[in-house]
Tab-separated table of C-alpha atoms in Angstrom:
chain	number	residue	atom	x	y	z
Y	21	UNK	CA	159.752	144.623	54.655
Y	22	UNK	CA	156.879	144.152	57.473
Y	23	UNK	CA	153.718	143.245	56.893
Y	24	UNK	CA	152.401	146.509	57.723
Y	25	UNK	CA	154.492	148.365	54.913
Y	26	UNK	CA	153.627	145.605	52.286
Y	27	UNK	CA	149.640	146.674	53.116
Y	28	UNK	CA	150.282	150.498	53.017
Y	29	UNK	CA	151.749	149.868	49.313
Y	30	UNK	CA	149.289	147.240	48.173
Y	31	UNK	CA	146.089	148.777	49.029
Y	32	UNK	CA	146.464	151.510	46.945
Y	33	UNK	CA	147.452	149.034	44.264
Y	34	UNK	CA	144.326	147.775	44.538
Y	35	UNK	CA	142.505	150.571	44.120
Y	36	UNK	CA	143.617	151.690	41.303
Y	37	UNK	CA	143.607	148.153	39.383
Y	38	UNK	CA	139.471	148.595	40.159
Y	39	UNK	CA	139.573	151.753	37.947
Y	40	UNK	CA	141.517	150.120	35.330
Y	41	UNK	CA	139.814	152.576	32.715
Y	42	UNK	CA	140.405	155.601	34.074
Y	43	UNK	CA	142.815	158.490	32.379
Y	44	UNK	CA	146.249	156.862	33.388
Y	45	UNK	CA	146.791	152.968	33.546
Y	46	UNK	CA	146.200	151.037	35.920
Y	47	UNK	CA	149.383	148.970	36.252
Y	48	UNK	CA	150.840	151.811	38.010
Y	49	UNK	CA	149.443	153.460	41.513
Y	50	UNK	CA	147.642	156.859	41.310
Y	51	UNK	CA	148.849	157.829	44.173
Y	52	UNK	CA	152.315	159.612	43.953
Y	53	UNK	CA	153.025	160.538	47.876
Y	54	UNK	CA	152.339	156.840	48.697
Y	55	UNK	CA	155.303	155.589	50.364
Y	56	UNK	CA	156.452	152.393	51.728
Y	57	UNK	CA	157.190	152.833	55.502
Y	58	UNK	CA	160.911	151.677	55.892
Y	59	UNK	CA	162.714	152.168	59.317
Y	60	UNK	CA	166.224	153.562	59.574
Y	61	UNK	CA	166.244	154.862	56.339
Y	62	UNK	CA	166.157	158.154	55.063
Y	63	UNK	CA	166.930	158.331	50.684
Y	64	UNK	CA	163.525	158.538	49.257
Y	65	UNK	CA	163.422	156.169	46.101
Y	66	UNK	CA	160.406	156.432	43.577
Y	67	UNK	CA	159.077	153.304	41.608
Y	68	UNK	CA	157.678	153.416	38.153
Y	69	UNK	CA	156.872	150.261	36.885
Y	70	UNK	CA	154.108	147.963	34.722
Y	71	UNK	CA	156.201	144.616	36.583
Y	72	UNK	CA	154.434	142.833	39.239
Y	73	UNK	CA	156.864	144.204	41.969
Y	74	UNK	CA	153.898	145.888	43.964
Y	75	UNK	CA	151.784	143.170	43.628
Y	76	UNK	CA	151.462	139.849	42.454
Y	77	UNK	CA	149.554	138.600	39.200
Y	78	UNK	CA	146.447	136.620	39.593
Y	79	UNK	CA	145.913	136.986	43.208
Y	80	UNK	CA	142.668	138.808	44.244
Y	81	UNK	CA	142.561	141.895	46.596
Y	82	UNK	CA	141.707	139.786	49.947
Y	83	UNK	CA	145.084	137.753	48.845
Y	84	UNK	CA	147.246	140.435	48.557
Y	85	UNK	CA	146.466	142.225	51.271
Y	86	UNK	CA	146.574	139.004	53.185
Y	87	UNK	CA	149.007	139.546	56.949
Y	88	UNK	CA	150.901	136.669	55.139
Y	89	UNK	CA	151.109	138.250	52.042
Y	90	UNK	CA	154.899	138.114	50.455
Y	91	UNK	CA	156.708	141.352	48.777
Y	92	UNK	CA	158.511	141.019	45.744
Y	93	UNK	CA	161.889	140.179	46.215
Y	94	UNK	CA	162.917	143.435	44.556
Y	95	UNK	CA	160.601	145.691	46.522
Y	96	UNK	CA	162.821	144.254	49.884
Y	97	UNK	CA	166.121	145.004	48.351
Y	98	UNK	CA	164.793	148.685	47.142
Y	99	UNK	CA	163.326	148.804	51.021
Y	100	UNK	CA	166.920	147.672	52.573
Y	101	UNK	CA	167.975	151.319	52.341
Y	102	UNK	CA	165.051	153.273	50.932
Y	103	UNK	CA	162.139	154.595	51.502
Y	104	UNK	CA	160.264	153.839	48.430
Y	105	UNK	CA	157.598	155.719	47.176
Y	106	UNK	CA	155.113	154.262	44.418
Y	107	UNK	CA	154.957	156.856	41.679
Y	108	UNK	CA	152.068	157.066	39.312
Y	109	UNK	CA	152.385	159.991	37.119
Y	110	UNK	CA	155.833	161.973	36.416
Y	111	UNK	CA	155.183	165.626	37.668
Y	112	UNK	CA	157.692	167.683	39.427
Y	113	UNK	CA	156.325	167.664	42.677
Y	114	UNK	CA	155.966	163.909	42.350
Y	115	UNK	CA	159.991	163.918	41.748
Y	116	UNK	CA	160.989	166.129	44.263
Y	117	UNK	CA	163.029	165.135	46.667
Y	118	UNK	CA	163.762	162.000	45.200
Y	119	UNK	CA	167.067	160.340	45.743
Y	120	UNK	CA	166.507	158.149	42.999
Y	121	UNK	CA	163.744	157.278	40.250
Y	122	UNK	CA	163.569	153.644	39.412
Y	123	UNK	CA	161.540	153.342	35.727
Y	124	UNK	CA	161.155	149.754	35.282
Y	125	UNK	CA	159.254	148.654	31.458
Y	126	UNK	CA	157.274	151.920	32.848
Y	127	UNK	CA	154.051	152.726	30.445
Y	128	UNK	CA	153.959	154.960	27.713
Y	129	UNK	CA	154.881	158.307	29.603
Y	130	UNK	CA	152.837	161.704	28.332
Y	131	UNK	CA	155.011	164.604	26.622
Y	132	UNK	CA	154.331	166.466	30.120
Y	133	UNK	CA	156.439	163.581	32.021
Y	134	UNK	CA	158.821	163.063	29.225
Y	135	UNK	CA	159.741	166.984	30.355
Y	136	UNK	CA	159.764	166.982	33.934
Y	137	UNK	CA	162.078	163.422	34.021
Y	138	UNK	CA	164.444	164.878	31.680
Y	139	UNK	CA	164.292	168.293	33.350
Y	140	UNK	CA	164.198	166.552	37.037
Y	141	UNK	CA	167.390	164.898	35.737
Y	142	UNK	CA	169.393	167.622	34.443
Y	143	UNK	CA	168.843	169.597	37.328
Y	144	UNK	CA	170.478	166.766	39.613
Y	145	UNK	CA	168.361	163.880	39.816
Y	146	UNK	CA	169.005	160.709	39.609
Y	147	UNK	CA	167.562	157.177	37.478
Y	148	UNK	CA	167.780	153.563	36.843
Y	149	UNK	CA	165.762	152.701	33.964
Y	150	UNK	CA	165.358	148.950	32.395
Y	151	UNK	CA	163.849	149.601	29.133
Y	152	UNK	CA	163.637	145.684	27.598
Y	153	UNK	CA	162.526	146.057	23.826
Y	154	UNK	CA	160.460	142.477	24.580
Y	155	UNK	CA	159.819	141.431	27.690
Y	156	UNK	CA	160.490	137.386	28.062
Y	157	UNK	CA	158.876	136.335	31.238
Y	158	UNK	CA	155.056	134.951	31.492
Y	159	UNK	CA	152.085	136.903	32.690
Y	160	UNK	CA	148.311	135.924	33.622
Y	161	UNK	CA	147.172	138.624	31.591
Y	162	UNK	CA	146.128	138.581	27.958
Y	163	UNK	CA	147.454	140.963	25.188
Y	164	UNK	CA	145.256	143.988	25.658
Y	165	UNK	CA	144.661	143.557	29.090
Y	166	UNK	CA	145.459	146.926	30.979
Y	167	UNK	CA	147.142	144.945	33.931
Y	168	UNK	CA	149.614	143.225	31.503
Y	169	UNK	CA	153.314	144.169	32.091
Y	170	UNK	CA	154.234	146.537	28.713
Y	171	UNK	CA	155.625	144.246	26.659
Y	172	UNK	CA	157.806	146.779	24.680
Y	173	UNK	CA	159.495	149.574	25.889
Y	174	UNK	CA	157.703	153.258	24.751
Y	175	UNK	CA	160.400	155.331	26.119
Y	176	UNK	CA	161.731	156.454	22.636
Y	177	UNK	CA	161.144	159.959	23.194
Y	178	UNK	CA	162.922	160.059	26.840
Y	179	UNK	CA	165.828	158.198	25.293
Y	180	UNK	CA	166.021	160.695	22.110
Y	181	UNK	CA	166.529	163.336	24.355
Y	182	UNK	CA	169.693	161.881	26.070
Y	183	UNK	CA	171.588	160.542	22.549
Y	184	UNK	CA	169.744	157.278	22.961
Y	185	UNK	CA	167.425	154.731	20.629
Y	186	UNK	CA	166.677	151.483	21.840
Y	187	UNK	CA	166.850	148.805	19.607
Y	188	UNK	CA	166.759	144.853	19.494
Y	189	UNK	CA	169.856	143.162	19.465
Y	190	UNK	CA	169.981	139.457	18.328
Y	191	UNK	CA	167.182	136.738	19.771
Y	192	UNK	CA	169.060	134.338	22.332
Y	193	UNK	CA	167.621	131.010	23.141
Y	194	UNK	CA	168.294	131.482	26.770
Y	195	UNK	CA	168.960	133.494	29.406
Y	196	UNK	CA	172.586	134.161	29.800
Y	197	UNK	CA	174.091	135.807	32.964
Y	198	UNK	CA	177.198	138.159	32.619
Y	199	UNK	CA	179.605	138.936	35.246
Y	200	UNK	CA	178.963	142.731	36.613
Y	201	UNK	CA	179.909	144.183	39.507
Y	202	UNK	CA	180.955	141.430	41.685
Y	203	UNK	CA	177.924	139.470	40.719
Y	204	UNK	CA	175.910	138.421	37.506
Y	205	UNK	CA	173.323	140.289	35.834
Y	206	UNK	CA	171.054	137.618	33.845
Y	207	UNK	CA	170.216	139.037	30.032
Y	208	UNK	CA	167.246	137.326	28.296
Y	209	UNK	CA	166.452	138.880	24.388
Y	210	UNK	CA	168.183	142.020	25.940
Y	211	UNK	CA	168.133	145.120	23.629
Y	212	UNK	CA	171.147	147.515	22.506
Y	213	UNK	CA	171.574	151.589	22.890
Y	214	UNK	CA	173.153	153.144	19.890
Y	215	UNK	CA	174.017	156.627	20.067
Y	216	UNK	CA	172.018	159.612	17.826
Y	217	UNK	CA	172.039	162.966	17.855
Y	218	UNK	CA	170.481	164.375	21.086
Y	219	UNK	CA	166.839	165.579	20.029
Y	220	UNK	CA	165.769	169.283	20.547
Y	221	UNK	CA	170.033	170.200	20.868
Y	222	UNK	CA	169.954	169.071	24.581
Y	223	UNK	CA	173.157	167.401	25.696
Y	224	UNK	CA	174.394	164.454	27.058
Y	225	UNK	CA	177.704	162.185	27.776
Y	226	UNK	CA	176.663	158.617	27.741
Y	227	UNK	CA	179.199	155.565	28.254
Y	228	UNK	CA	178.739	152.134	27.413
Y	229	UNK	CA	179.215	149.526	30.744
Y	230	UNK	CA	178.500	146.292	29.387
Y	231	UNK	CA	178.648	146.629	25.551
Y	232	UNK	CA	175.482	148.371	24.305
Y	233	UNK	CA	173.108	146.734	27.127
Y	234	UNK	CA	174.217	149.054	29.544
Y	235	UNK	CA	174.679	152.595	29.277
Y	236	UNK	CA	175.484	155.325	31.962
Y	237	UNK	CA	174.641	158.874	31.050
Y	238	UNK	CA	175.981	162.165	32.650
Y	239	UNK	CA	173.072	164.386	31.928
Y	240	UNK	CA	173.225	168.199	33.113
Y	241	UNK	CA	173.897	167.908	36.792
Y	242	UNK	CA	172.174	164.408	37.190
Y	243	UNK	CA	172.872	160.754	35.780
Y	244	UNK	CA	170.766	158.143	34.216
Y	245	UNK	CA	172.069	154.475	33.821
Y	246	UNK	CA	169.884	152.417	31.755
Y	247	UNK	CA	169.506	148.913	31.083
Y	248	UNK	CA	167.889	147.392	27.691
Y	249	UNK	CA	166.553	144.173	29.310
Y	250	UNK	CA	164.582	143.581	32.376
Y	251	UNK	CA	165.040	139.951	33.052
Y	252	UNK	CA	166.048	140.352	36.810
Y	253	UNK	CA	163.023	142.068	37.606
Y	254	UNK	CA	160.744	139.320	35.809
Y	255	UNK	CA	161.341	136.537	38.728
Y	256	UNK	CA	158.975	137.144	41.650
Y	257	UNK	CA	161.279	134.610	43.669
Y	258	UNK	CA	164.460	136.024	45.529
Y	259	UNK	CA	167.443	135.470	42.864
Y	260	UNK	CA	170.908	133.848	43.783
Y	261	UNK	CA	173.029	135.702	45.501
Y	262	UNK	CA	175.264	136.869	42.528
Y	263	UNK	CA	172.148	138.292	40.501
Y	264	UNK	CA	171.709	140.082	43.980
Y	265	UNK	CA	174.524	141.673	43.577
Y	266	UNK	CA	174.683	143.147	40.528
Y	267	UNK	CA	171.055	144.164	40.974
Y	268	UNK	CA	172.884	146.664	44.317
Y	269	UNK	CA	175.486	147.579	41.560
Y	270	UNK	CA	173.415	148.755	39.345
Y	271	UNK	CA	171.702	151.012	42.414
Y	272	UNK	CA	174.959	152.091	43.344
Y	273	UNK	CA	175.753	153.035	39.616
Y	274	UNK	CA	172.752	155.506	39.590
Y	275	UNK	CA	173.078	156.829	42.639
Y	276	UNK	CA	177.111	157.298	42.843
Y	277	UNK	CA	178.205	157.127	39.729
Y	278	UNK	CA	181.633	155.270	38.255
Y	279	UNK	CA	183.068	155.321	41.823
Y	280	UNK	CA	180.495	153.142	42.622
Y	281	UNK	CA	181.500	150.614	40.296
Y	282	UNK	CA	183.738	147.856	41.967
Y	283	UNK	CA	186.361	147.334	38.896
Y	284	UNK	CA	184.415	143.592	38.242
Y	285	UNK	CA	181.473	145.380	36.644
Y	286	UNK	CA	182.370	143.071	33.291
Y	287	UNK	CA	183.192	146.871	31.589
């Protein structure tokens, strides 16, 4: 990503961490058309996320949008093919024309989002969601603080909706990685996805990918695959190339579907 497209996401970032006590939080940009300028590509991707993939903890506003300033190694590999577009709040303008919606530990969304994602998918759209019920990896904020990563995921109404509940599965003492999709996707205190009956009647098929981790959901006319841990996201530093990888599997997944899936996805 050039240095020009890191500042043209950033300095909104910065903005809105200065009105950290406004209406929405701050961890995300209020500023829904703001996309990162990508060249050659034309799928518009929209980012939802409390991680420090826009920006990086601790540093102040002269460091980040310093001409040497480094993206997170996730917002190159979203940039490789996409035109991604920092999303704030969940509105159906906002998710129009969207090729894919990447939710990653978003906040807590309002009732009004929790309907236009679900209706935005069932009309044809696309996400990838990682929804970790505890998120593992260190921040320089305190507990309270509004630009803290959410710790636990608040997506229980979203997931309701699609035959979903999010629960914890059994503490691990380490990260373990699992061979998906040519590569391996690292799992740290990951969560599970047990099935319930769809809230408010609405329908869904959902299919498990990697046990109860990983589930892939044909809702309506769209498709949401979504992931109960975020541990490859956590890591500012580039991963190895096999957690690379998966992370372009689990892209493909959302935007393609089963076909997408290279028969070493680990299923």
């Amino acid at each position: 990503m050039s240095k020009l497209a890191l500042s043209a996401v950033i300095a909104p970032v910065a903005l809105s961490l200065m009105a950290a006590c406004t209406e929405h939080d701050s961890r995300t940009v209020d500023a829904p058309e703001q996309a990162i300028a990508t060249e050659g590509v034309s799928d518009r991707l929209g980012l939802m996320t409390t991680l420090p993939i826009l920006w990086s903890e601790g540093d102040d506003f002269t460091a980040l949008l310093a001409p040497d300033a480094q993206a997170h190694w996730a917002l190159d590999a979203l940039g490789q093919n996409h035109e991604v577009a920092a999303i704030d709040i969940l509105t159906p303008d906002a998710l129009a024309g969207l090729e894919l919606l990447v939710l990653a530990q978003p906040r807590m969304l309002s009732p009004e989002e929790n309907v236009a994602l679900d209706d935005w998918v069932r009309g044809g759209g696309h996400a990838l969601v990682f929804a970790d019920p505890m998120l593992t990896g260190h921040s320089e904020y305190g507990v309270g603080d509004k630009r803290r990563p959410q710790d636990v995921a608040l997506l229980d109404t979203l997931l309701a909706r699609w035959g979903l509940a999010l629960e914890a599965a059994p503490p691990s003492a380490e990260t373990r990685f699992v061979a998906f999709g040519g590569g391996e996707l690292p799992l740290a205190a990951h969560g599970e996805l047990t099935r319930r009956e769809p809230a408010g009647g609405a329908q869904s098929d959902c299919t498990d990918r990697l046990g109860r981790v990983l589930t892939m959901c044909a809702i309506g006319k769209g498709r949401a695959v979504i992931l109960a841990d975020a541990a490859i996201l956590e890591a500012e530093e580039a991963p190895d190339a096999a957690v690379l990888v998966a992370f372009e599997e689990l892209i493909g997944m959302a935007k393609e579907g089963p076909a997408a899936a290279s028969g070493k996805s680990g299923e």
